[in-house]
Structures are given as structure tokens and as C-alpha cells.
Coordinates of C-alpha atoms in Angstrom, one line a residue:
M1 CA 72.0 -145.6 155.1
C2 CA 75.4 -145.9 153.4
G3 CA 78.4 -143.7 154.1
I4 CA 80.4 -141.7 151.6
V5 CA 83.8 -140.0 151.9
G6 CA 86.0 -138.2 149.5
Y7 CA 89.4 -136.4 149.7
T8 CA 91.5 -134.4 147.4
G9 CA 94.7 -132.7 148.6
K10 CA 98.4 -133.4 149.3
R11 CA 98.2 -136.1 152.0
K12 CA 98.0 -139.8 151.4
A13 CA 94.3 -140.3 150.8
V14 CA 94.0 -143.9 152.0
F15 CA 94.6 -143.0 155.6
I16 CA 92.1 -140.2 155.6
L17 CA 89.4 -142.3 153.8
L18 CA 89.8 -145.2 156.2
E19 CA 89.6 -143.1 159.3
A20 CA 86.6 -141.2 158.0
L21 CA 84.9 -144.5 157.0
E22 CA 85.4 -145.8 160.6
R23 CA 83.5 -142.8 161.8
L24 CA 80.7 -143.5 159.3
E25 CA 80.4 -147.2 160.0
Y26 CA 77.3 -146.7 162.0
R27 CA 75.6 -145.8 158.7
G28 CA 76.2 -149.2 157.2
Y29 CA 78.5 -152.1 157.5
D30 CA 77.7 -154.8 155.0
S31 CA 80.8 -154.0 153.0
A32 CA 83.3 -151.2 152.4
G33 CA 85.7 -150.0 149.7
V34 CA 87.9 -147.3 148.4
A35 CA 88.9 -146.1 145.0
L36 CA 92.2 -144.2 144.8
L37 CA 93.8 -142.3 142.0
E38 CA 97.1 -144.2 142.0
D39 CA 99.7 -143.5 139.2
G40 CA 97.1 -142.0 136.9
K41 CA 94.7 -145.0 137.2
I42 CA 91.8 -146.0 139.4
F43 CA 92.8 -148.5 142.1
V44 CA 89.8 -150.2 143.8
E45 CA 89.8 -152.3 146.9
K46 CA 86.6 -153.5 148.5
K47 CA 85.7 -156.1 151.1
V48 CA 82.5 -157.7 152.5
G49 CA 82.2 -157.1 156.2
K50 CA 83.2 -154.2 158.4
I51 CA 85.8 -151.6 157.9
R52 CA 88.5 -153.6 159.6
E53 CA 88.3 -156.2 156.8
L54 CA 89.1 -153.4 154.3
V55 CA 91.9 -152.2 156.5
R56 CA 93.4 -155.7 156.6
S57 CA 93.3 -156.1 152.8
L58 CA 95.1 -152.8 152.4
W59 CA 97.7 -153.5 155.0
G60 CA 101.3 -153.3 153.6
K61 CA 100.3 -151.9 150.2
Q62 CA 102.3 -148.9 149.1
L63 CA 99.5 -146.4 148.2
D64 CA 100.6 -142.8 147.6
A65 CA 97.4 -141.4 146.0
T66 CA 96.3 -138.0 147.2
L67 CA 92.8 -138.3 145.8
G68 CA 90.2 -140.9 146.6
I69 CA 86.6 -141.8 147.5
G70 CA 85.4 -144.4 150.0
H71 CA 82.1 -146.1 151.0
T72 CA 80.6 -148.2 153.7
R73 CA 77.4 -150.0 152.6
W74 CA 74.0 -150.9 153.9
A75 CA 72.5 -153.0 151.1
T76 CA 69.3 -151.8 149.4
H77 CA 69.7 -153.2 145.9
G78 CA 71.6 -156.4 145.4
G79 CA 73.0 -158.9 147.9
V80 CA 76.0 -158.4 150.1
C81 CA 79.1 -159.4 148.1
E82 CA 82.2 -157.8 146.7
L83 CA 80.7 -157.3 143.3
N84 CA 77.9 -155.2 144.8
A85 CA 80.2 -153.3 147.2
H86 CA 81.2 -149.7 146.3
P87 CA 83.0 -148.0 144.7
H88 CA 81.7 -148.9 141.2
T89 CA 83.5 -148.1 138.0
D90 CA 82.5 -147.8 134.4
Q91 CA 83.3 -150.5 131.8
E92 CA 86.6 -148.8 130.7
G93 CA 87.8 -148.0 134.2
R94 CA 87.7 -144.2 133.5
F95 CA 85.3 -143.3 136.4
A96 CA 84.8 -144.4 140.0
L97 CA 81.7 -143.6 142.0
V98 CA 80.2 -144.1 145.5
H99 CA 76.5 -143.6 146.2
N100 CA 74.0 -143.4 149.0
G101 CA 70.2 -143.7 148.4
I102 CA 68.0 -145.4 145.9
I103 CA 67.7 -144.8 142.1
E104 CA 64.1 -145.7 141.6
N105 CA 64.3 -146.0 137.8
Y106 CA 67.5 -148.0 137.7
R107 CA 66.0 -150.9 135.8
E108 CA 65.1 -148.6 133.0
L109 CA 68.6 -147.1 133.1
K110 CA 70.1 -150.6 133.1
E111 CA 68.3 -151.6 130.0
F112 CA 69.4 -148.4 128.3
I113 CA 73.0 -149.0 129.3
I114 CA 73.0 -152.6 128.1
S115 CA 71.5 -151.4 124.8
K116 CA 74.7 -149.4 124.3
G117 CA 76.7 -152.6 124.4
I118 CA 78.0 -152.1 128.0
E119 CA 78.2 -155.0 130.4
Y120 CA 76.3 -154.4 133.6
K121 CA 78.2 -156.4 136.2
S122 CA 76.5 -155.8 139.6
E123 CA 73.0 -156.1 141.0
T124 CA 73.1 -152.5 142.3
D125 CA 71.3 -149.3 141.2
T126 CA 74.6 -147.5 141.7
E127 CA 76.3 -148.9 138.7
A128 CA 73.8 -147.2 136.5
I129 CA 75.0 -143.8 137.6
V130 CA 78.6 -144.4 136.8
H131 CA 77.8 -145.8 133.3
L132 CA 75.5 -142.9 132.6
I133 CA 78.2 -140.3 133.5
S134 CA 80.7 -142.2 131.4
L135 CA 78.4 -142.1 128.4
N136 CA 77.8 -138.4 128.8
Y137 CA 81.5 -137.5 129.3
K138 CA 82.9 -135.1 126.7
G139 CA 86.0 -133.9 128.5
D140 CA 84.4 -132.2 131.5
L141 CA 83.3 -134.2 134.5
L142 CA 81.1 -131.5 135.9
K143 CA 79.2 -131.2 132.6
A144 CA 78.8 -135.0 132.4
V145 CA 77.3 -135.0 135.8
F146 CA 74.9 -132.2 135.0
K147 CA 73.8 -134.0 131.8
S148 CA 73.2 -137.2 133.8
L149 CA 71.1 -135.8 136.6
P150 CA 67.8 -135.4 134.7
K151 CA 67.8 -139.1 134.0
L152 CA 68.0 -140.1 137.7
K153 CA 64.8 -140.6 139.8
G154 CA 64.9 -141.2 143.5
A155 CA 66.8 -139.9 146.6
Y156 CA 70.5 -140.1 146.4
A157 CA 74.0 -138.6 147.1
F158 CA 77.1 -139.6 145.2
A159 CA 80.7 -138.7 144.6
V160 CA 82.6 -139.4 141.4
Y161 CA 86.1 -138.8 139.9
T162 CA 88.0 -139.6 136.8
P163 CA 91.8 -140.0 136.2
L164 CA 91.3 -137.8 133.1
E165 CA 90.9 -134.8 135.5
P166 CA 93.3 -135.4 138.4
G167 CA 92.5 -133.6 141.6
R168 CA 88.8 -133.2 140.9
I169 CA 85.8 -134.8 142.7
V170 CA 82.2 -134.0 141.9
G171 CA 79.6 -134.6 144.6
V172 CA 75.8 -134.5 144.3
R173 CA 73.0 -134.3 146.9
Y174 CA 69.4 -135.0 146.2
G175 CA 67.4 -136.5 149.2
S176 CA 70.4 -138.1 150.9
P177 CA 72.9 -136.2 153.1
L178 CA 76.3 -134.9 151.9
V179 CA 78.5 -132.3 153.5
V180 CA 81.7 -130.5 152.4
G181 CA 84.8 -130.0 154.6
L182 CA 87.1 -127.1 153.9
G183 CA 90.8 -127.3 154.5
E184 CA 94.0 -125.6 153.4
G185 CA 95.2 -127.1 150.1
E186 CA 92.8 -129.9 150.6
N187 CA 89.0 -130.5 150.7
F188 CA 86.7 -133.2 151.8
L189 CA 83.3 -134.8 151.3
A190 CA 81.3 -137.0 153.6
S191 CA 77.8 -138.2 154.4
D192 CA 77.9 -136.9 157.9
I193 CA 79.9 -134.4 160.0
P194 CA 81.6 -136.8 162.4
A195 CA 83.6 -138.3 159.6
L196 CA 85.3 -134.9 159.0
I197 CA 85.9 -133.8 162.6
P198 CA 89.5 -135.1 162.7
F199 CA 90.4 -133.1 159.7
T200 CA 88.4 -129.9 159.7
K201 CA 85.8 -128.0 161.7
N202 CA 84.6 -125.8 158.7
I203 CA 81.7 -127.5 157.1
I204 CA 79.2 -126.6 154.3
P205 CA 76.1 -128.8 154.4
L206 CA 74.7 -129.2 150.9
D207 CA 71.0 -128.7 150.3
D208 CA 69.0 -131.0 148.1
G209 CA 69.5 -130.2 144.4
E210 CA 73.1 -129.1 144.8
V211 CA 76.3 -130.1 143.1
V212 CA 79.8 -129.5 144.5
D213 CA 83.0 -129.4 142.5
L214 CA 86.1 -130.1 144.7
T215 CA 89.8 -129.6 144.0
P216 CA 92.6 -129.1 146.5
E217 CA 92.5 -125.4 145.7
G218 CA 88.8 -124.7 146.2
V219 CA 85.1 -125.7 146.2
S220 CA 82.4 -124.5 143.9
I221 CA 78.7 -125.2 144.5
Y222 CA 75.9 -125.1 141.9
D223 CA 72.2 -125.9 141.6
F224 CA 71.0 -128.6 139.3
E225 CA 70.7 -126.0 136.5
G226 CA 74.4 -125.2 136.8
N227 CA 73.9 -121.8 138.5
P228 CA 76.7 -121.0 141.0
K229 CA 75.7 -120.7 144.6
V230 CA 77.5 -118.9 147.5
K231 CA 77.3 -120.7 150.8
E232 CA 79.0 -119.8 154.0
P233 CA 80.6 -122.6 156.1
I234 CA 79.5 -123.3 159.6
R235 CA 82.0 -123.9 162.4
I236 CA 81.5 -127.3 164.2
H237 CA 82.4 -127.2 167.9
W238 CA 82.4 -131.0 168.5
D239 CA 85.8 -132.5 169.1
I240 CA 87.2 -135.9 168.3
I241 CA 86.9 -137.0 172.0
A242 CA 83.1 -136.5 171.7
A243 CA 83.1 -139.3 169.1
E244 CA 85.3 -141.7 171.0
K245 CA 84.3 -144.3 173.6
G246 CA 86.0 -142.5 176.5
G247 CA 86.8 -145.7 178.4
F248 CA 83.4 -147.4 177.9
K249 CA 83.2 -150.8 176.3
H250 CA 80.7 -149.6 173.7
F251 CA 79.5 -146.2 172.4
M252 CA 76.0 -147.1 173.4
L253 CA 77.0 -147.5 177.1
K254 CA 78.9 -144.2 176.9
E255 CA 75.9 -142.5 175.4
I256 CA 73.6 -143.9 178.1
F257 CA 75.9 -142.4 180.8
E258 CA 76.2 -139.1 179.0
Q259 CA 72.4 -138.5 179.4
P260 CA 72.5 -136.3 182.5
R261 CA 75.0 -134.0 180.9
V262 CA 73.4 -133.7 177.5
V263 CA 69.9 -133.4 178.9
A264 CA 71.1 -130.6 181.1
D265 CA 72.8 -129.0 178.0
T266 CA 69.6 -129.3 176.0
I267 CA 67.5 -127.7 178.8
K268 CA 70.0 -124.9 179.3
G269 CA 70.3 -124.4 175.6
Y270 CA 66.6 -124.0 175.3
L271 CA 66.4 -121.6 178.3
S272 CA 69.4 -119.6 177.4
R273 CA 68.0 -118.7 174.0
D274 CA 64.6 -117.9 175.6
Y275 CA 62.8 -119.3 172.6
E276 CA 59.9 -117.3 171.5
L277 CA 58.1 -119.0 168.6
P278 CA 56.7 -116.6 166.0
F279 CA 53.3 -118.1 166.7
S280 CA 51.2 -119.4 169.7
L281 CA 50.9 -123.1 169.9
K282 CA 47.4 -122.7 171.1
E283 CA 46.2 -121.0 167.9
F284 CA 46.4 -124.3 165.9
R285 CA 43.4 -126.6 165.3
R286 CA 45.7 -129.5 166.2
I287 CA 49.3 -130.5 166.5
L288 CA 50.5 -133.4 164.4
I289 CA 53.8 -135.1 165.4
T290 CA 55.6 -137.2 162.8
A291 CA 58.7 -139.3 163.4
C292 CA 60.2 -142.8 163.1
G293 CA 61.5 -145.4 165.6
T294 CA 62.7 -144.0 168.9
S295 CA 61.8 -140.4 167.8
Y296 CA 58.2 -141.6 167.3
H297 CA 58.2 -142.9 171.0
A298 CA 59.4 -139.4 172.1
G299 CA 56.6 -137.9 170.1
L300 CA 54.1 -140.2 172.0
V301 CA 55.3 -138.9 175.3
G302 CA 55.2 -135.3 173.9
K303 CA 51.5 -135.9 173.0
Y304 CA 50.6 -136.3 176.6
W305 CA 52.5 -133.2 177.7
L306 CA 51.3 -131.0 174.9
E307 CA 47.6 -131.9 175.4
K308 CA 47.9 -131.5 179.1
F309 CA 49.6 -128.1 179.2
L310 CA 48.3 -126.5 176.0
G311 CA 44.9 -128.1 175.7
V312 CA 45.4 -128.6 171.9
P313 CA 44.6 -132.0 170.3
V314 CA 47.7 -133.9 169.3
E315 CA 48.1 -136.7 166.8
V316 CA 51.2 -138.8 166.5
I317 CA 51.7 -140.6 163.2
Y318 CA 54.6 -142.7 161.9
A319 CA 56.3 -140.7 159.1
S320 CA 56.3 -143.7 156.8
E321 CA 52.5 -143.8 157.1
L322 CA 51.8 -140.1 157.1
R323 CA 53.3 -139.4 153.7
Y324 CA 50.9 -141.7 151.9
A325 CA 47.8 -141.2 154.1
D326 CA 44.8 -139.1 153.2
N327 CA 45.2 -137.0 156.4
P328 CA 43.3 -133.7 156.0
I329 CA 46.2 -131.4 156.8
D330 CA 45.7 -127.6 156.4
P331 CA 47.1 -124.3 157.5
Q332 CA 45.4 -124.6 160.9
D333 CA 47.7 -127.5 161.7
L334 CA 51.2 -127.4 163.3
V335 CA 53.4 -130.3 162.3
I336 CA 56.3 -131.2 164.6
A337 CA 58.9 -133.4 162.9
I338 CA 61.3 -135.2 165.1
S339 CA 64.6 -136.6 163.8
Q340 CA 68.0 -137.1 165.4
S341 CA 69.9 -136.7 162.1
G342 CA 67.5 -134.4 160.4
E343 CA 68.1 -136.5 157.3
T344 CA 65.6 -139.4 157.8
A345 CA 63.9 -139.7 154.5
D346 CA 60.4 -140.8 155.7
T347 CA 60.3 -137.9 158.3
R348 CA 61.6 -135.3 155.9
F349 CA 59.3 -136.1 153.0
S350 CA 56.2 -136.5 155.2
A351 CA 57.0 -133.2 156.9
L352 CA 57.6 -131.4 153.6
S353 CA 54.4 -132.9 152.2
A354 CA 52.5 -131.4 155.1
K355 CA 54.2 -128.1 154.7
E356 CA 53.2 -128.0 151.0
K357 CA 49.6 -128.4 152.2
G358 CA 49.9 -125.2 154.2
A359 CA 50.8 -126.6 157.7
K360 CA 53.4 -124.8 159.8
L361 CA 56.5 -127.0 160.2
L362 CA 58.5 -127.1 163.4
S363 CA 61.4 -129.6 163.6
I364 CA 63.3 -131.0 166.6
V365 CA 66.7 -132.2 165.4
N366 CA 70.2 -132.9 166.8
V367 CA 72.3 -132.0 163.8
M368 CA 72.7 -128.4 162.9
G369 CA 72.6 -127.7 159.2
S370 CA 70.8 -130.9 158.5
A371 CA 68.2 -130.9 155.7
L372 CA 65.1 -131.0 157.9
S373 CA 66.4 -128.1 160.0
R374 CA 66.8 -126.0 156.8
E375 CA 63.5 -127.0 155.4
S376 CA 61.4 -126.2 158.5
D377 CA 59.7 -122.9 159.4
Y378 CA 61.3 -123.2 162.8
T379 CA 63.8 -125.6 164.4
L380 CA 64.5 -126.5 168.0
Y381 CA 67.9 -128.3 168.6
T382 CA 68.8 -131.0 171.0
H383 CA 72.3 -130.7 172.3
A384 CA 73.2 -134.4 172.5
G385 CA 76.4 -134.2 170.4
P386 CA 77.3 -137.0 168.0
E387 CA 75.4 -140.3 168.7
I388 CA 77.5 -143.1 167.3
G389 CA 75.6 -146.2 168.6
V390 CA 72.9 -147.2 166.2
A391 CA 70.3 -147.7 169.0
A392 CA 69.2 -144.2 170.1
T393 CA 69.6 -143.4 173.8
K394 CA 70.7 -139.9 174.7
T395 CA 68.9 -138.4 171.7
F396 CA 65.7 -139.8 173.0
T397 CA 65.9 -138.1 176.4
C398 CA 67.1 -134.9 174.8
Q399 CA 64.1 -134.9 172.5
L400 CA 61.9 -135.3 175.7
A401 CA 63.6 -132.3 177.2
V402 CA 62.7 -130.1 174.2
L403 CA 59.2 -131.5 174.0
F404 CA 58.5 -130.8 177.7
S405 CA 60.0 -127.3 177.4
L406 CA 57.8 -126.7 174.4
A407 CA 54.7 -128.0 176.1
I408 CA 55.0 -125.8 179.1
S409 CA 56.2 -122.7 177.2
E410 CA 52.7 -121.0 177.4
H411 CA 51.6 -122.5 180.7
S412 CA 51.0 -120.4 183.8
E413 CA 53.2 -122.7 185.9
R414 CA 56.1 -122.6 183.4
E415 CA 58.7 -121.4 186.0
N416 CA 57.8 -124.1 188.6
L417 CA 57.7 -126.8 186.0
T418 CA 61.0 -125.7 184.6
D419 CA 62.5 -125.9 188.1
E420 CA 61.3 -129.5 188.2
L421 CA 62.8 -130.2 184.8
L422 CA 66.1 -128.8 185.9
K423 CA 66.3 -131.5 188.7
I424 CA 66.1 -134.3 186.2
P425 CA 69.8 -134.5 185.2
H426 CA 70.8 -135.1 188.8
L427 CA 68.1 -137.7 189.3
M428 CA 69.3 -139.5 186.1
E429 CA 72.7 -139.7 187.7
D430 CA 71.1 -141.4 190.7
V431 CA 69.6 -144.0 188.3
L432 CA 72.9 -144.6 186.6
S433 CA 74.7 -145.0 189.9
E434 CA 72.6 -148.2 190.2
S435 CA 73.9 -149.6 186.9
E436 CA 75.5 -152.7 188.5
S437 CA 72.3 -153.8 190.2
I438 CA 70.5 -153.3 186.9
R439 CA 73.1 -155.4 185.3
E440 CA 72.5 -158.2 187.8
V441 CA 68.8 -158.1 187.0
A442 CA 69.4 -158.2 183.3
L443 CA 71.7 -161.2 183.4
K444 CA 68.9 -163.3 184.8
Y445 CA 67.0 -163.0 181.5
T446 CA 69.7 -163.6 178.9
K447 CA 68.0 -166.9 177.9
S448 CA 64.6 -165.5 177.4
K449 CA 63.1 -165.8 173.9
N450 CA 60.2 -163.4 174.4
T451 CA 59.6 -160.4 176.6
L452 CA 56.5 -158.3 177.2
Y453 CA 56.7 -154.6 178.2
L454 CA 53.8 -152.9 179.8
G455 CA 53.0 -149.3 180.8
R456 CA 50.1 -146.9 181.1
Y457 CA 49.8 -143.2 180.4
L458 CA 53.3 -141.6 180.1
S459 CA 54.8 -145.0 180.8
Y460 CA 53.2 -146.6 177.7
P461 CA 55.7 -145.0 175.2
V462 CA 58.5 -145.9 177.6
A463 CA 57.4 -149.5 177.4
L464 CA 57.5 -149.3 173.6
E465 CA 61.0 -147.8 173.7
G466 CA 62.2 -150.4 176.2
A467 CA 60.9 -153.2 173.9
L468 CA 62.5 -151.6 170.9
K469 CA 65.9 -151.4 172.6
L470 CA 65.8 -155.1 173.5
K471 CA 64.8 -156.1 170.0
E472 CA 67.4 -153.8 168.3
I473 CA 70.5 -155.0 170.1
S474 CA 69.8 -158.4 171.6
Y475 CA 67.6 -159.8 168.8
I476 CA 65.2 -161.1 171.5
H477 CA 61.6 -160.7 170.5
A478 CA 59.9 -158.1 172.7
E479 CA 56.6 -156.2 172.4
G480 CA 55.5 -153.1 174.2
Y481 CA 51.8 -152.7 175.0
P482 CA 49.5 -150.4 177.0
A483 CA 48.9 -152.4 180.2
G484 CA 45.2 -151.9 180.0
E485 CA 45.2 -153.7 176.6
M486 CA 46.9 -156.8 177.9
K487 CA 43.7 -158.5 178.6
H488 CA 42.5 -157.9 175.0
G489 CA 45.0 -160.3 173.5
P490 CA 48.6 -160.4 174.8
I491 CA 47.6 -162.0 178.1
A492 CA 47.3 -165.3 176.1
L493 CA 51.1 -165.3 175.8
I494 CA 51.8 -165.1 179.5
D495 CA 53.0 -168.2 181.4
E496 CA 55.8 -169.2 183.8
N497 CA 58.4 -168.6 181.1
M498 CA 57.4 -165.1 180.1
P499 CA 59.2 -162.1 181.6
V500 CA 57.0 -159.1 181.8
V501 CA 58.7 -155.7 182.3
V502 CA 56.3 -153.3 183.9
V503 CA 57.0 -149.5 183.9
A504 CA 55.2 -148.5 187.1
P505 CA 56.1 -145.1 188.7
K506 CA 53.6 -143.6 191.2
D507 CA 51.3 -141.6 189.0
R508 CA 47.6 -141.1 188.3
V509 CA 47.3 -144.7 187.0
H510 CA 49.3 -146.4 189.7
E511 CA 46.4 -148.4 191.1
K512 CA 45.5 -149.6 187.6
I513 CA 49.0 -150.8 186.9
I514 CA 49.0 -152.8 190.1
S515 CA 45.9 -154.5 188.9
N516 CA 47.6 -155.3 185.7
I517 CA 50.6 -156.8 187.6
E518 CA 48.1 -159.0 189.6
E519 CA 46.7 -160.2 186.2
V520 CA 50.2 -161.2 185.1
L521 CA 50.9 -163.0 188.4
A522 CA 47.7 -164.9 188.1
R523 CA 49.0 -166.4 184.9
K524 CA 52.4 -167.2 186.5
G525 CA 54.2 -164.5 184.6
I526 CA 57.6 -163.2 185.8
V527 CA 57.3 -159.5 186.7
I528 CA 60.3 -157.2 186.4
S529 CA 59.2 -153.7 187.4
V530 CA 60.6 -150.2 187.3
G531 CA 59.1 -147.9 190.0
F532 CA 59.8 -145.4 192.7
K533 CA 62.3 -146.8 195.3
E534 CA 59.9 -146.5 198.3
D535 CA 57.0 -148.3 196.5
K536 CA 56.8 -151.4 198.7
E537 CA 53.7 -152.6 197.0
I538 CA 55.3 -152.9 193.6
Q539 CA 58.4 -154.4 195.1
R540 CA 56.3 -157.1 196.8
L541 CA 54.7 -158.1 193.6
S542 CA 57.8 -158.2 191.5
A543 CA 60.4 -161.0 191.0
D544 CA 62.9 -158.2 190.3
F545 CA 62.5 -154.5 191.1
I546 CA 64.5 -151.6 189.7
G547 CA 64.1 -148.5 191.8
I548 CA 64.3 -144.9 190.6
P549 CA 64.2 -141.7 192.7
N550 CA 60.9 -139.8 193.2
C551 CA 60.3 -137.0 190.7
H552 CA 57.4 -134.9 189.4
E553 CA 54.7 -137.2 188.0
D554 CA 55.0 -135.7 184.5
L555 CA 58.7 -136.2 184.3
T556 CA 58.9 -139.9 185.0
P557 CA 59.8 -141.0 181.4
F558 CA 63.3 -139.4 181.8
L559 CA 64.0 -141.8 184.7
T560 CA 62.1 -144.9 183.8
V561 CA 63.7 -145.2 180.3
V562 CA 67.3 -145.3 181.6
P563 CA 67.0 -148.7 183.4
L564 CA 65.4 -150.2 180.3
Q565 CA 68.3 -148.9 178.1
L566 CA 70.7 -150.6 180.5
F567 CA 68.7 -153.7 180.8
A568 CA 68.8 -154.2 177.0
Y569 CA 72.5 -153.2 176.8
Y570 CA 73.7 -155.7 179.5
I571 CA 71.7 -158.6 177.9
A572 CA 73.2 -157.9 174.4
D573 CA 76.7 -157.5 175.8
Y574 CA 76.5 -160.7 177.7
L575 CA 75.3 -162.5 174.5
G576 CA 78.4 -161.2 172.8
L577 CA 76.5 -159.2 170.2
D578 CA 77.7 -156.1 168.4
V579 CA 75.9 -153.5 170.5
D580 CA 76.9 -150.5 168.6
Q581 CA 76.2 -151.9 165.1
P582 CA 73.3 -154.4 165.3
R583 CA 72.6 -156.4 162.3
N584 CA 70.4 -155.0 159.5
L585 CA 70.2 -151.6 161.1
A586 CA 71.7 -148.2 160.1
K587 CA 71.9 -145.0 162.1
T588 CA 70.5 -142.7 159.6
V589 CA 67.8 -144.1 157.3
T590 CA 67.8 -142.0 154.2
V591 CA 65.8 -144.4 152.0
E592 CA 62.1 -145.3 152.2

């Protein structure tokens, strides 16, 4: 949710922190701040709003500190104001701390801290940590952190330093992501790898229950009991350009147009490794897919494929529901957890809970070295590269590529189906070549207050995803529904002012979707359809038609989702909204 950075070395820390924070702003942008070790004292600057507000406030100030920590916030405890913004300091100004996650017992800790005669200034749970460390400090920061950890309940990551020990930063990970960057005569901390790409490619992802002690000369890692751990760094092959806009107006638009390439990379990555799972998918009683948001929609598409090609029952459950459900999971089940970041708290914890009950855990993630990838029995990677836009686009279609490849892995027609899949990136390019005509359609509906999305079979999850994209970035109310369910309630909403987006490729339910369109028209609804270019019947029934090239029936979601992504993007952009960082949302949700 929030973004953490830290630097200790020889360079001016403020410039490194600000650049790193800009690359983490997708994680939260309610407020931002830095705490620098300036002339032996803690210098704190924090501002409400985006990183640029912090940059403006620091402009012209002579800051020579070579150690500092920074933070970009997505509020969980306490309102959005400078008092609640990070970094936080203790009462005497001896410690500065930034934090991501939730301390569940902070009220209890707050009462304890106040009982010690300490003024608790903010509304945040974070302040409790820095006071606790201050109370436990006896001349060694690392020991003070270790002594404080047993008091903390929840999921968190934090970084802390004190002027009493110049050059030293201590970081902790427990349920929220934190990675270490290794340099020469300098070292780094961050919540996510993209923040460190400009400075180093050598990364050590911390595991839950690990503490890191950073100085310019080196890095030491311990478990929560204080036992040293030896961890080898991984080499990151992304470059800075991969995290830049590349001439596009927004990251989201760039990432939509990257889909043909990254889907091809994901397919080829899967094939080149010639994945052989250490088990047969058909041996399981059932497959249970768990995920959140867009990844959940990918899971719904995967359900159709897995059931069709494997003949195994598949259940798809929101991760936030699975963790607390009485679902009878046992060793006969395979759980597939899908997460772009591999750090999403709901997905991780529900997957781990299922694993504890004996289920085999297979994960599909985009970030190598992420927590979920390390905690799973087996991991399949998408090759989408960094996704900066909060609204997921390219990671969705890459997840589909992995799910389809997995579904056909034991099918007799695997080679033929793989050949059909390999055609998809080129067909996606054809869809993107029509972006201007999709834009013209989208701009007709910028004044709509509500939109209904309909689809059947494989197109139902695509309708859900299209509605989610419109909600996320344009703030227009939109709902996705199975088209056959329309007459069981949503049809009451349809009138001459209601745009209805219908996902209608020619497939096994084509005749049924035409009947649903007729039902919409009978209530004077406005039909916007996505279908195969030569489908004259759908064109005739639609106020606006977006054509896609023909493809194999089972692969239509790769093509039908792209116009819906563009449709939402162009509406939000026309409305002048912040497409890459929509309000109230964060890229990686590491709290429940």
C-alpha cells in the first residue's frame, strides 16, 4: 500500500530518495516525506499530496545528508494530513521511521506509550513503532528493534535510523514487501524493485520474519530470533526505460500497447522452459483458484479452460473471502494463487492457509523473488515486466497466457492449441491498430453516469474486467453481469440513457447473446458491442460496434478485453482524471 525507501552511502541522499519515491508512487499518493540525517540531526520534510509537492517544498534547500529514509503513503490509520504523513519520529527526535502495513494492536501499544509520559501526536499506528524502539534503545539500534518486534501484531515492513549511529539503517519485513539493493560503498532499501532499478540491479528480497542491518560498507540479515542468514542476491534484468512512459501520455496506455510483446514473451517463456509440473493436474479432486481484482477475473477465465481441457472441477474464490471461509480444503486439492506483485496480502494469506491444510500451492506471479513465489510449492511467472499503472492491463493478459498454457499442458491437442495461442500477439496488434476508432466510440459516452457490461461463457469475466476498468479510472459506475442473468434483475435499469457494453464474439453462445441484445433494445438501451469484424448481425443491432479479428473460440478473451481497456482509458483521459493513479487505489495491496 505505502512505499518505503532508504539509502546509506556517499551520495546526497535526498536526490536518491525522491527519484525512488517517484517510482513507488503507484503504491500510494496521499502524502509523502523524507527524513535525512543532516548535520547529526534528523531533518524531516513531509507534504500532503503527490511526490511533486514534496519536491517543491525541498527545492532550493541545501541538504548534504548521505543517509535518509522516505515514504509515500496510502492511508490506513488516520486521515490524510501532514501530522499523519511519514516519516515519524520519537518524542526526543532521536529516531525516524517509515512503515508500510497495519499494526493491529496499536491502540494497546498507544496506551502503553502514553502511560510512559510520552505524547502521542498522530492518529497513525506507525507512531507506536518508533516510540517502542525509542523506549527499548540502550545504545544499539538493531537490539532495540529485536526487543520491539515481539510487541507488534499485524503485517508490516519498516525502516528506522538514529543519529546516534550514523550510517546505519535497520529494516524489517513481516507480511509487507521489502527488498535490499546492493551497491559499492552504498546500500538501499525499498518496498519494490522498480524503485531501485536506476541505482542497482543486485537485489535481495527479504522474506517474512527477516531483519536487515544496512551500512555503506555492507548488509547483514537476521531472522527475528537474531540468527544470521546468508542470502544470495538476484540480478534484475529490467532497465529504466521499462519503467518510463516511452512517449505515451500515461503508463496505462503504454502498458496496453505493450500487450502483444509481453504476451508473446510470456508464452515463449513458458514454452522455452518446457514446464513439467512435479504432479499431474488431473490427479486432484478439484482446483481452487484464489485471487483479487483483475487477477480474480483472469482466474474466472482460467476456470473455463481448466475444466474444458482437464476435466477437473474448478472453483474460483476471492482471496479475501477464502481466508475466512469454512471451505473443506485437503491434500486432494490444488490451489492456484494469482497475484501480479506476489505480495497481495489477501491472496498470500489465503493461499498459505490452504497450504497449511495440505493443499498443493501453485502460484502465478509477475515479480520474481516475491513472497508468494517463495512460499509456493511451484511458481509460474508472467513476463510482463514492471506495471506502473495502478489499473492492471498487461498483467491480466499475461496471466491468461499462463492459465491457457497450463490448461492445455496435458491435452492431446496441446501442439495445435499452442499454435493458435502463438497467433494471439499478432492479432492483439490488429486490435490496437484500431485504437483511434475505439477512442471515437469512447468519447460518445463520457457523460454517462452508469454503464452495464454483459457477456456469456468466456466473455462474462471479460465483461467484469471491462466494468472494473471503467470504475477504477473514470469513476463512472459500471457493473458486469452474465448476460443470461440480465432478466433476473439488471434489466430494470435499462432505458434510453443506459449504455450497455456487450462482449459478443462468435462462440458457442453467440445466438444466446444476440437474444440478450434484442432484450436490451426492446427497453431502448444503447448497445455498444465488441465482436468479430465480419459479424454483420451484431453490427446491425449495435449503436456502436468495435470489431476484432477472428481467432480460435477459446482465445477470444485476449482480444475482447483490449478494446474495453482502451474504452475506459479514453473516457478517463477525456475527463482529465489521473489515469495512472486513480483516487483511493494502490498498486499493491499489502493490508487486508
